[in-house]
mmCIF file of C-alpha atoms in Angstrom:
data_model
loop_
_atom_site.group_PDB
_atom_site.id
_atom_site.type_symbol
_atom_site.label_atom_id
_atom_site.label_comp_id
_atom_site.label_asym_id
_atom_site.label_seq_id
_atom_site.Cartn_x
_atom_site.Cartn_y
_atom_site.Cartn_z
ATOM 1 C CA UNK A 1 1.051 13.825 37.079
ATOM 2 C CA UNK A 2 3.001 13.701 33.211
ATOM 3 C CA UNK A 3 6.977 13.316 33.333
ATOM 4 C CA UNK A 4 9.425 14.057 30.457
ATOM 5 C CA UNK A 5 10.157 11.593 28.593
ATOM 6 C CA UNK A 6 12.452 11.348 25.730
ATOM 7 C CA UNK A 7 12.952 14.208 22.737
ATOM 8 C CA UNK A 8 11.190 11.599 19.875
ATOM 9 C CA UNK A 9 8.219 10.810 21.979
ATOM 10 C CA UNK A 10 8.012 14.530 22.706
ATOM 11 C CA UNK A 11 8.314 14.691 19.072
ATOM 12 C CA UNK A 12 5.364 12.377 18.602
ATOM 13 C CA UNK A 13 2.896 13.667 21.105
ATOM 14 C CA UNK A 14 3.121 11.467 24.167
ATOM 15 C CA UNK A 15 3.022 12.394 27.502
ATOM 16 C CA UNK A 16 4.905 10.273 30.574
ATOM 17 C CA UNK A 17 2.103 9.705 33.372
ATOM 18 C CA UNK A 18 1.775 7.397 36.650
ATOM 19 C CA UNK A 19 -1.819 6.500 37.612
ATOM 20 C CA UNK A 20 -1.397 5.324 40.889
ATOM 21 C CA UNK A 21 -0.458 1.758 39.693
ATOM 22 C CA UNK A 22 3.323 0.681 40.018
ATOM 23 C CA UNK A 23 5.676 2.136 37.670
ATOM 24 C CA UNK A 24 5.099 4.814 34.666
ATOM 25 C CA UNK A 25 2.706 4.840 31.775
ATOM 26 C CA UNK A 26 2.572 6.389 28.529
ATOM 27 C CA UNK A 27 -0.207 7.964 26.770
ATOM 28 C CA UNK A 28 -0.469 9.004 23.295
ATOM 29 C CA UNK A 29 -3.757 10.659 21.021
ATOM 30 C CA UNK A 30 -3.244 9.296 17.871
ATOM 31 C CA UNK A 31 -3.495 12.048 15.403
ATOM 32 C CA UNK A 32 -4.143 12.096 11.427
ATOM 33 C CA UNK A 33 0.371 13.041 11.164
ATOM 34 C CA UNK A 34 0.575 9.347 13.453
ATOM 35 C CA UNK A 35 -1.149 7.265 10.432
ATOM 36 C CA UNK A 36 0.171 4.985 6.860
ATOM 37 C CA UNK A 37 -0.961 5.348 3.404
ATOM 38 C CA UNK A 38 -4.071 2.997 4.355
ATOM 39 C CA UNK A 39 -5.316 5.713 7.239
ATOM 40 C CA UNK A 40 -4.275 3.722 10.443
ATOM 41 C CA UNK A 41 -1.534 3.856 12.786
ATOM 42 C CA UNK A 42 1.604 3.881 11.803
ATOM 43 C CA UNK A 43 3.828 0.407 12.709
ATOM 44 C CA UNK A 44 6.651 3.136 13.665
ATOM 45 C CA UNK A 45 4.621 4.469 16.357
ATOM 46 C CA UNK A 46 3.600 1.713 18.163
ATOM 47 C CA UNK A 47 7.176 0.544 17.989
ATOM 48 C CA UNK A 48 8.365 3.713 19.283
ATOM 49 C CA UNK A 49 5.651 3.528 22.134
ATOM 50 C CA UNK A 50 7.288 0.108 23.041
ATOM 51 C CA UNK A 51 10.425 0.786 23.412
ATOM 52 C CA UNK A 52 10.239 4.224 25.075
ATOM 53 C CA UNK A 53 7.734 2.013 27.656
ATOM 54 C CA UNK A 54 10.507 -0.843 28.299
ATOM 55 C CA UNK A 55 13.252 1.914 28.479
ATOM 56 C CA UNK A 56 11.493 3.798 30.883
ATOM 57 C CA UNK A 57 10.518 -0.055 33.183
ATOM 58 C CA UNK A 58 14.493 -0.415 32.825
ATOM 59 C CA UNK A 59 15.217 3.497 34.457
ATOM 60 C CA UNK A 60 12.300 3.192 37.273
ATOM 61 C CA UNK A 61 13.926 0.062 38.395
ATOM 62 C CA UNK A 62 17.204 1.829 38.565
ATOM 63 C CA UNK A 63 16.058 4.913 40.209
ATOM 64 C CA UNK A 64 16.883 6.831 37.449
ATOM 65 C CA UNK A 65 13.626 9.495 36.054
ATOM 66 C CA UNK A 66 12.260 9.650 32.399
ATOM 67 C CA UNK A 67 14.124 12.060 31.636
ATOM 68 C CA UNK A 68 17.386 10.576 32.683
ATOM 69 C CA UNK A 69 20.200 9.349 30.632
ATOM 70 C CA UNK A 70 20.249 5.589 31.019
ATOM 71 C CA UNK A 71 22.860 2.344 31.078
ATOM 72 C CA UNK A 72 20.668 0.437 28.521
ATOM 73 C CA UNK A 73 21.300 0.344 24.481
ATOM 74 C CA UNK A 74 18.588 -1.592 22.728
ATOM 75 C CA UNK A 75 19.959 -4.165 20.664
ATOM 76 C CA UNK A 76 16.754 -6.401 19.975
ATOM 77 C CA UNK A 77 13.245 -5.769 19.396
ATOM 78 C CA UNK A 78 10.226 -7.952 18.639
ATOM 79 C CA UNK A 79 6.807 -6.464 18.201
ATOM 80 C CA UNK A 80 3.511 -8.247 17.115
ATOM 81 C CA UNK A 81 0.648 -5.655 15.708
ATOM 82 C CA UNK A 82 -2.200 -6.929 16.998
ATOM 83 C CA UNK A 83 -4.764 -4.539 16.277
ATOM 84 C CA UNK A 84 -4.885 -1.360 14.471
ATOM 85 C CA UNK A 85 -5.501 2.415 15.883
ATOM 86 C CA UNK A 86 -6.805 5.166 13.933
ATOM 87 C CA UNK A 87 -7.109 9.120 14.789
ATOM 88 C CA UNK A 88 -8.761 10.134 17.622
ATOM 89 C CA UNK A 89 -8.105 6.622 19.755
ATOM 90 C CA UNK A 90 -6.128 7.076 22.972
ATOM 91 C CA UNK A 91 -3.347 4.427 23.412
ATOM 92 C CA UNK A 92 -1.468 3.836 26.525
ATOM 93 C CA UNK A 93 1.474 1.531 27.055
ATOM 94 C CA UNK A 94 3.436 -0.043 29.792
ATOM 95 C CA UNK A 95 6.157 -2.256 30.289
ATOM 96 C CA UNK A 96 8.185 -4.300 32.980
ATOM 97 C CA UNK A 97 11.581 -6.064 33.077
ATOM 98 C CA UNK A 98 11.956 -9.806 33.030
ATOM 99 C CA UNK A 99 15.185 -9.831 33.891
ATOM 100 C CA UNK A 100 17.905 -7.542 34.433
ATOM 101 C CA UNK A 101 21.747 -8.832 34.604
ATOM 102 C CA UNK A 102 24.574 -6.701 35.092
ATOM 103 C CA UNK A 103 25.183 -7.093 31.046
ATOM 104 C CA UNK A 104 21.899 -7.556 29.623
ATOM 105 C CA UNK A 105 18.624 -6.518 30.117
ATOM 106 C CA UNK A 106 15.327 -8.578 29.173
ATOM 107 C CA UNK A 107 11.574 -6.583 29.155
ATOM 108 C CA UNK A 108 8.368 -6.933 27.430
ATOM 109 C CA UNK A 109 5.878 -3.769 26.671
ATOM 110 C CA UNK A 110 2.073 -3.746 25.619
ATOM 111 C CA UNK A 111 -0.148 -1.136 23.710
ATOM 112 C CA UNK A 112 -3.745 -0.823 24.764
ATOM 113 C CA UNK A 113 -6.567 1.074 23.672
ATOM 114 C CA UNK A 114 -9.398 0.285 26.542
ATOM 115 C CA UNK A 115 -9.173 -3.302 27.130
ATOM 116 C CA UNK A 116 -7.651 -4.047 23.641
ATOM 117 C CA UNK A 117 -4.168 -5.104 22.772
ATOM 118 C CA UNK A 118 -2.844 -3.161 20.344
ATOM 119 C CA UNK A 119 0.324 -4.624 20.045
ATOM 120 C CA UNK A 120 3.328 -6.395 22.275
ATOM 121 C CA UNK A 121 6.730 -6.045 22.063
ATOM 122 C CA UNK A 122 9.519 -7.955 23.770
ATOM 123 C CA UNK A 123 13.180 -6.220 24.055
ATOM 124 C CA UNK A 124 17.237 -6.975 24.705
ATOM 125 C CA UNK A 125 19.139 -4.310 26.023
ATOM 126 C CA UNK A 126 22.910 -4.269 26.666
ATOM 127 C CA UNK A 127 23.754 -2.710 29.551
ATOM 128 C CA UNK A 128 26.712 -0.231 29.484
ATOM 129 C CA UNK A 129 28.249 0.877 33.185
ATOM 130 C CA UNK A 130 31.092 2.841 33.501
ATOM 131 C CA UNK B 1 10.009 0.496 -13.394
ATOM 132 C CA UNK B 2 11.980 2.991 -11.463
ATOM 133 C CA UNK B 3 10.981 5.928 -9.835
ATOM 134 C CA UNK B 4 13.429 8.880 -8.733
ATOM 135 C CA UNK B 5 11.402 10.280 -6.280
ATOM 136 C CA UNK B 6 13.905 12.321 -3.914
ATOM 137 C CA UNK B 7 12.929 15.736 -5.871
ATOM 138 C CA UNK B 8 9.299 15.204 -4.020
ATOM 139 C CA UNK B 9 11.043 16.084 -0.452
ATOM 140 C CA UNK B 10 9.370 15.703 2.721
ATOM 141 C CA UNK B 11 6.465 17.350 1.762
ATOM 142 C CA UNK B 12 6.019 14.258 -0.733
ATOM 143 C CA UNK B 13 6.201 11.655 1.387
ATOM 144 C CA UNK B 14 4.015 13.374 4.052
ATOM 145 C CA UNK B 15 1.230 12.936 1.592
ATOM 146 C CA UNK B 16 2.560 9.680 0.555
ATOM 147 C CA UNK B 17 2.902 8.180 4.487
ATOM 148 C CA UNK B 18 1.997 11.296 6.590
ATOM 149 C CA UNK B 19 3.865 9.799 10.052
ATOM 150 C CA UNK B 20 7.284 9.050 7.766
ATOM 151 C CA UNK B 21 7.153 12.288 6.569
ATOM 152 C CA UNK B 22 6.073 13.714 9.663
ATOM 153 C CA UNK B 23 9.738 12.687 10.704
ATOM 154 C CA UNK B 24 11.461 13.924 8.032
ATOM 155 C CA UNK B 25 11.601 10.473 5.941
ATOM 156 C CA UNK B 26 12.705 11.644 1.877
ATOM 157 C CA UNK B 27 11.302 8.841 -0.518
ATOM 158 C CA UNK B 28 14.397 8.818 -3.310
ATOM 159 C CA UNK B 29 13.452 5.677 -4.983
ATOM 160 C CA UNK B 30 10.761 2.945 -5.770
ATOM 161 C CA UNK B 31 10.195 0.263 -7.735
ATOM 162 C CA UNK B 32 8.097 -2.821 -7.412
ATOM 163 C CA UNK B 33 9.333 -5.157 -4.075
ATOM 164 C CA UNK B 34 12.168 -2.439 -3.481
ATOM 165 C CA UNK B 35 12.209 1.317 -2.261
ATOM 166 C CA UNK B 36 15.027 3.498 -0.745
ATOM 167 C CA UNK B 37 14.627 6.161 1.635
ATOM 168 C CA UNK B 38 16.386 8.848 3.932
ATOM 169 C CA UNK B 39 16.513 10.814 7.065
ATOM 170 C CA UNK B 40 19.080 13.335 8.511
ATOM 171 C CA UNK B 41 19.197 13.088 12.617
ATOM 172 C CA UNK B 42 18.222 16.399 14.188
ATOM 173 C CA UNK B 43 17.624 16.750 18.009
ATOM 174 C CA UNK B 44 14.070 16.167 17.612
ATOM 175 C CA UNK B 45 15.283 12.291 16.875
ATOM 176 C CA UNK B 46 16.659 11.616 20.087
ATOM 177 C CA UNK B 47 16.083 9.046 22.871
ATOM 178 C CA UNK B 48 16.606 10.450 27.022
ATOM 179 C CA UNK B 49 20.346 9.923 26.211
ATOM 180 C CA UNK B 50 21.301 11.840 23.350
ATOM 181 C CA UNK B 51 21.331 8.802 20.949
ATOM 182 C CA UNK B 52 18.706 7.954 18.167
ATOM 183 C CA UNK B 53 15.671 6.726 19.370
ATOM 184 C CA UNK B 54 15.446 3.239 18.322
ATOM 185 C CA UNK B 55 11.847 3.778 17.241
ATOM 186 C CA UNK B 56 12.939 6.032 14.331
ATOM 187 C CA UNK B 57 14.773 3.127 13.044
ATOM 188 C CA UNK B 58 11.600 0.903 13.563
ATOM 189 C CA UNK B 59 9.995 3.899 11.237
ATOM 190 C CA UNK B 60 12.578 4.344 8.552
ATOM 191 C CA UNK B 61 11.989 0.736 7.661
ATOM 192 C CA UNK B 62 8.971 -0.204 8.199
ATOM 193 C CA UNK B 63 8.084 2.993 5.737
ATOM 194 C CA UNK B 64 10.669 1.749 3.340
ATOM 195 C CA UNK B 65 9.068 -1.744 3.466
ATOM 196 C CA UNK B 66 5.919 -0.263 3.095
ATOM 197 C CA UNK B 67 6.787 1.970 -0.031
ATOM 198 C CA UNK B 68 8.265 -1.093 -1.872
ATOM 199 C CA UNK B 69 4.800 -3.194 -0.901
ATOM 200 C CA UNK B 70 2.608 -0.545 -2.992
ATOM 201 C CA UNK B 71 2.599 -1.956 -6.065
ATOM 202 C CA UNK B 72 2.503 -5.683 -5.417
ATOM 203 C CA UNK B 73 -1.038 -5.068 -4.442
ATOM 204 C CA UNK B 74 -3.518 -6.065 -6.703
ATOM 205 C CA UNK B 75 -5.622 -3.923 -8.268
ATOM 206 C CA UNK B 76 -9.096 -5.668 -6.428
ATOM 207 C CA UNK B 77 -7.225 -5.507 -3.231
ATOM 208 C CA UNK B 78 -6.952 -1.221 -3.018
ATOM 209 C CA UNK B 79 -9.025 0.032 -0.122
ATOM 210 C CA UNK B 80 -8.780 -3.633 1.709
ATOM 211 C CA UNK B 81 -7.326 -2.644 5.508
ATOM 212 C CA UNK B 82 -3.313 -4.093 6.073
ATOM 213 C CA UNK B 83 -0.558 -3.375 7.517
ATOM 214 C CA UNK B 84 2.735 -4.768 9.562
ATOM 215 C CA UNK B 85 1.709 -7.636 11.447
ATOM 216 C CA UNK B 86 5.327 -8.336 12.850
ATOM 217 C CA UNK B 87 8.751 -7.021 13.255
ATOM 218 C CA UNK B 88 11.710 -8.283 14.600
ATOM 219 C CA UNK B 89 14.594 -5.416 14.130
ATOM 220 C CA UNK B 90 18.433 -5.701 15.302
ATOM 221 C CA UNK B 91 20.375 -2.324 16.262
ATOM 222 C CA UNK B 92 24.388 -2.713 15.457
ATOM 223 C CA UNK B 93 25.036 0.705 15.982
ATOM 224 C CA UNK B 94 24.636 3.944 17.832
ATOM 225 C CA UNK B 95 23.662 6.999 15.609
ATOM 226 C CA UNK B 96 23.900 10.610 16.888
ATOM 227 C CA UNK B 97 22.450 13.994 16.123
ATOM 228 C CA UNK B 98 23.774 14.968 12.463
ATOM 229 C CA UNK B 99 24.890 12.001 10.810
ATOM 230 C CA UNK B 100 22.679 10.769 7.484
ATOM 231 C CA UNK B 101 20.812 7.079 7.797
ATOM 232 C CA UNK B 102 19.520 5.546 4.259
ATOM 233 C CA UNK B 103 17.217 2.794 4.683
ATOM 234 C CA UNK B 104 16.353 0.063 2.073
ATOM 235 C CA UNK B 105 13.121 -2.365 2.345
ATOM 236 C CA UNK B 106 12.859 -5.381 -0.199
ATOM 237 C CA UNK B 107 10.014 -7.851 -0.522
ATOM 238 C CA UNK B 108 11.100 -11.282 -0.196
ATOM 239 C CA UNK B 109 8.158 -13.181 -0.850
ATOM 240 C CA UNK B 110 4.152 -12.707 -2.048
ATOM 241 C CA UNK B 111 2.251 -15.457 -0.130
ATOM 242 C CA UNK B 112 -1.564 -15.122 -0.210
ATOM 243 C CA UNK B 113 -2.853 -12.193 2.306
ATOM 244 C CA UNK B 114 0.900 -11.938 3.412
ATOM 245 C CA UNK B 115 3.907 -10.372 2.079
ATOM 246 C CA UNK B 116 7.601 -10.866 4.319
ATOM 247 C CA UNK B 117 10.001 -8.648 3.682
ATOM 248 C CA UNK B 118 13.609 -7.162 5.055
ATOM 249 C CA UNK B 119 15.038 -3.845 5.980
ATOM 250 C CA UNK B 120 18.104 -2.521 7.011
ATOM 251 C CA UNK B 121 19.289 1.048 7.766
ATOM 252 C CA UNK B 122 22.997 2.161 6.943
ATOM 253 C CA UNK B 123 25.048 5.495 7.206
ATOM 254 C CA UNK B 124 24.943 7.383 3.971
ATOM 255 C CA UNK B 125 28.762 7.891 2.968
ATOM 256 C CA UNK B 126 30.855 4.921 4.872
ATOM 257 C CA UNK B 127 27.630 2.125 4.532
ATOM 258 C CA UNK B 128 28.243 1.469 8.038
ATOM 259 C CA UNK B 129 25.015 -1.096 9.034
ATOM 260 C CA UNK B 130 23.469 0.597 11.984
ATOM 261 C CA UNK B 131 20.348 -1.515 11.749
ATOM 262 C CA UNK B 132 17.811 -4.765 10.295
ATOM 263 C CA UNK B 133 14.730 -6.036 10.201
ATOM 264 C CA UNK B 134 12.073 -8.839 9.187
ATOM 265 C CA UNK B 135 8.859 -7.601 8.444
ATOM 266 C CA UNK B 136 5.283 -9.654 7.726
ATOM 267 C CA UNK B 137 2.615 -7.356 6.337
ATOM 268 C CA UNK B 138 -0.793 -8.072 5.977
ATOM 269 C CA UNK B 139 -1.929 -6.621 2.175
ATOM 270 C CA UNK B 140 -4.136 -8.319 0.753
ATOM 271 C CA UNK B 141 -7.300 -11.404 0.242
ATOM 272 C CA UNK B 142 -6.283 -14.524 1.640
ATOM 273 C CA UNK B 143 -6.070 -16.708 -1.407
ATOM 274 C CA UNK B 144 -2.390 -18.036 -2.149
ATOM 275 C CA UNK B 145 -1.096 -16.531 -5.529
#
């Protein structure tokens, strides 16, 4: 079953999913328009993968859908590429919250193709309630 | 030397990075260890909550980083596989639908297969910092230089 997610990642390509595992997935074809000057993956979208994934661990965990308007405004993000992706690989990524305070948020996301890591981010949100 | 390269468009930096132009990225200048680039916000931009997505920020300079890393390469190193090996990027601001972001990406240092490098993204017209970044890029042979 595929969710909306948000306008850039509709943008991209990707598609909101659960698989029967706790919380939601994303899964994105990478295409020849997703790749640098060398012919792989582009850093951006991996890094936009990321941190739609730990936005979307922060909503689920508030109740709120994918397509929801959220308390959270990324203010940190750390991403190690760990492998590259080139068109016609499948990626899918996930994320979960370490910790979530009434003022900050804390989560960490990962990229796979298969079994591979493709790439790990970790994030800081601030969290804005009315 | 300098390069004015905004007349290319979108169009030219599609064929120059096809997903920074896929996103509407506008080249408008590089020179060796620096480039400069642009993007308008449309809707098409934004996260679940009407703001930029903070990935298109992640894109804007990691292309503009990229850009300015062309021509440290050496010439026995074209063809050899690289790219960003880590980022670390700071958001300061919110951006919405409309307003203009120019980012900048400058090599810092040249250190065997490695190159580091910054970024930052600010509001064309008031400079307003909406966002930085450390880069490490792998792009080339591994001997120190």
């Amino acid at each position: 079953m595929t969710e909306k997610g948000s306008a850039f990642l509709d943008l991209m390509g990707g598609e909101v999913f659960r698989d029967g595992s706790q919380g939601v997935k994303i899964r994105l074809t990478i295409e020849p328009h997703h790749t640098n000057p060398r012919g792989v993956m582009h850093g951006g979208v991996v890094a936009s993968l990321l941190d739609e994934a730990a936005a979307l661990a922060i909503k689920e965990l508030l109740g709120l859908r994918p397509q929801d308007s959220g308390p959270h405004l990324l203010v940190e993000m750390n991403v190690s590429f760990l492998a590259a992706a080139r068109p016609g690989d499948t990626l899918e990524a996930e994320a979960s919250v370490l910790r979530m305070g009434r003022r900050v948020a804390f989560a960490e996301a990962q990229v796979h193709r298969g079994k591979t890591l493709i790439a790990k981010g970790r994030f800081t949100f601030v969290m804005q309630h009315d | 030397m300098t390069e004015n390269l905004s007349q290319l468009g979108i169009k030219g930096e599609a064929a120059r990075s096809p997903f920074s132009g896929f996103i509407g990225n506008v080249l408008e200048e590089r020179r060796p260890g620096y480039s400069r680039l642009s993007l308008k916000i449309e809707a098409r931009h934004l996260d679940s909550s009407g703001r930029l997505h903070p990935g298109v920020l992640a894109t804007m300079m990691d292309s503009a980083l990229g850009a300015a890393l062309r021509d440290v390469r050496r010439k026995d190193e074209e063809g050899i596989p690289g790219g960003t090996v880590a980022m670390d990027m700071m958001v300061l601001q919110v951006v919405r639908e409309g307003e203009e972001l120019v980012a900048e990406g400058r090599l810092l240092r040249r250190h065997g297969a490695l190159a580091f490098g910054e970024a930052e993204v600010k509001k064309r017209g008031d400079g307003t910092l909406v966002a930085c970044a450390y880069f490490v890029f792998a792009i080339g042979r591994g001997s120190p230089r």
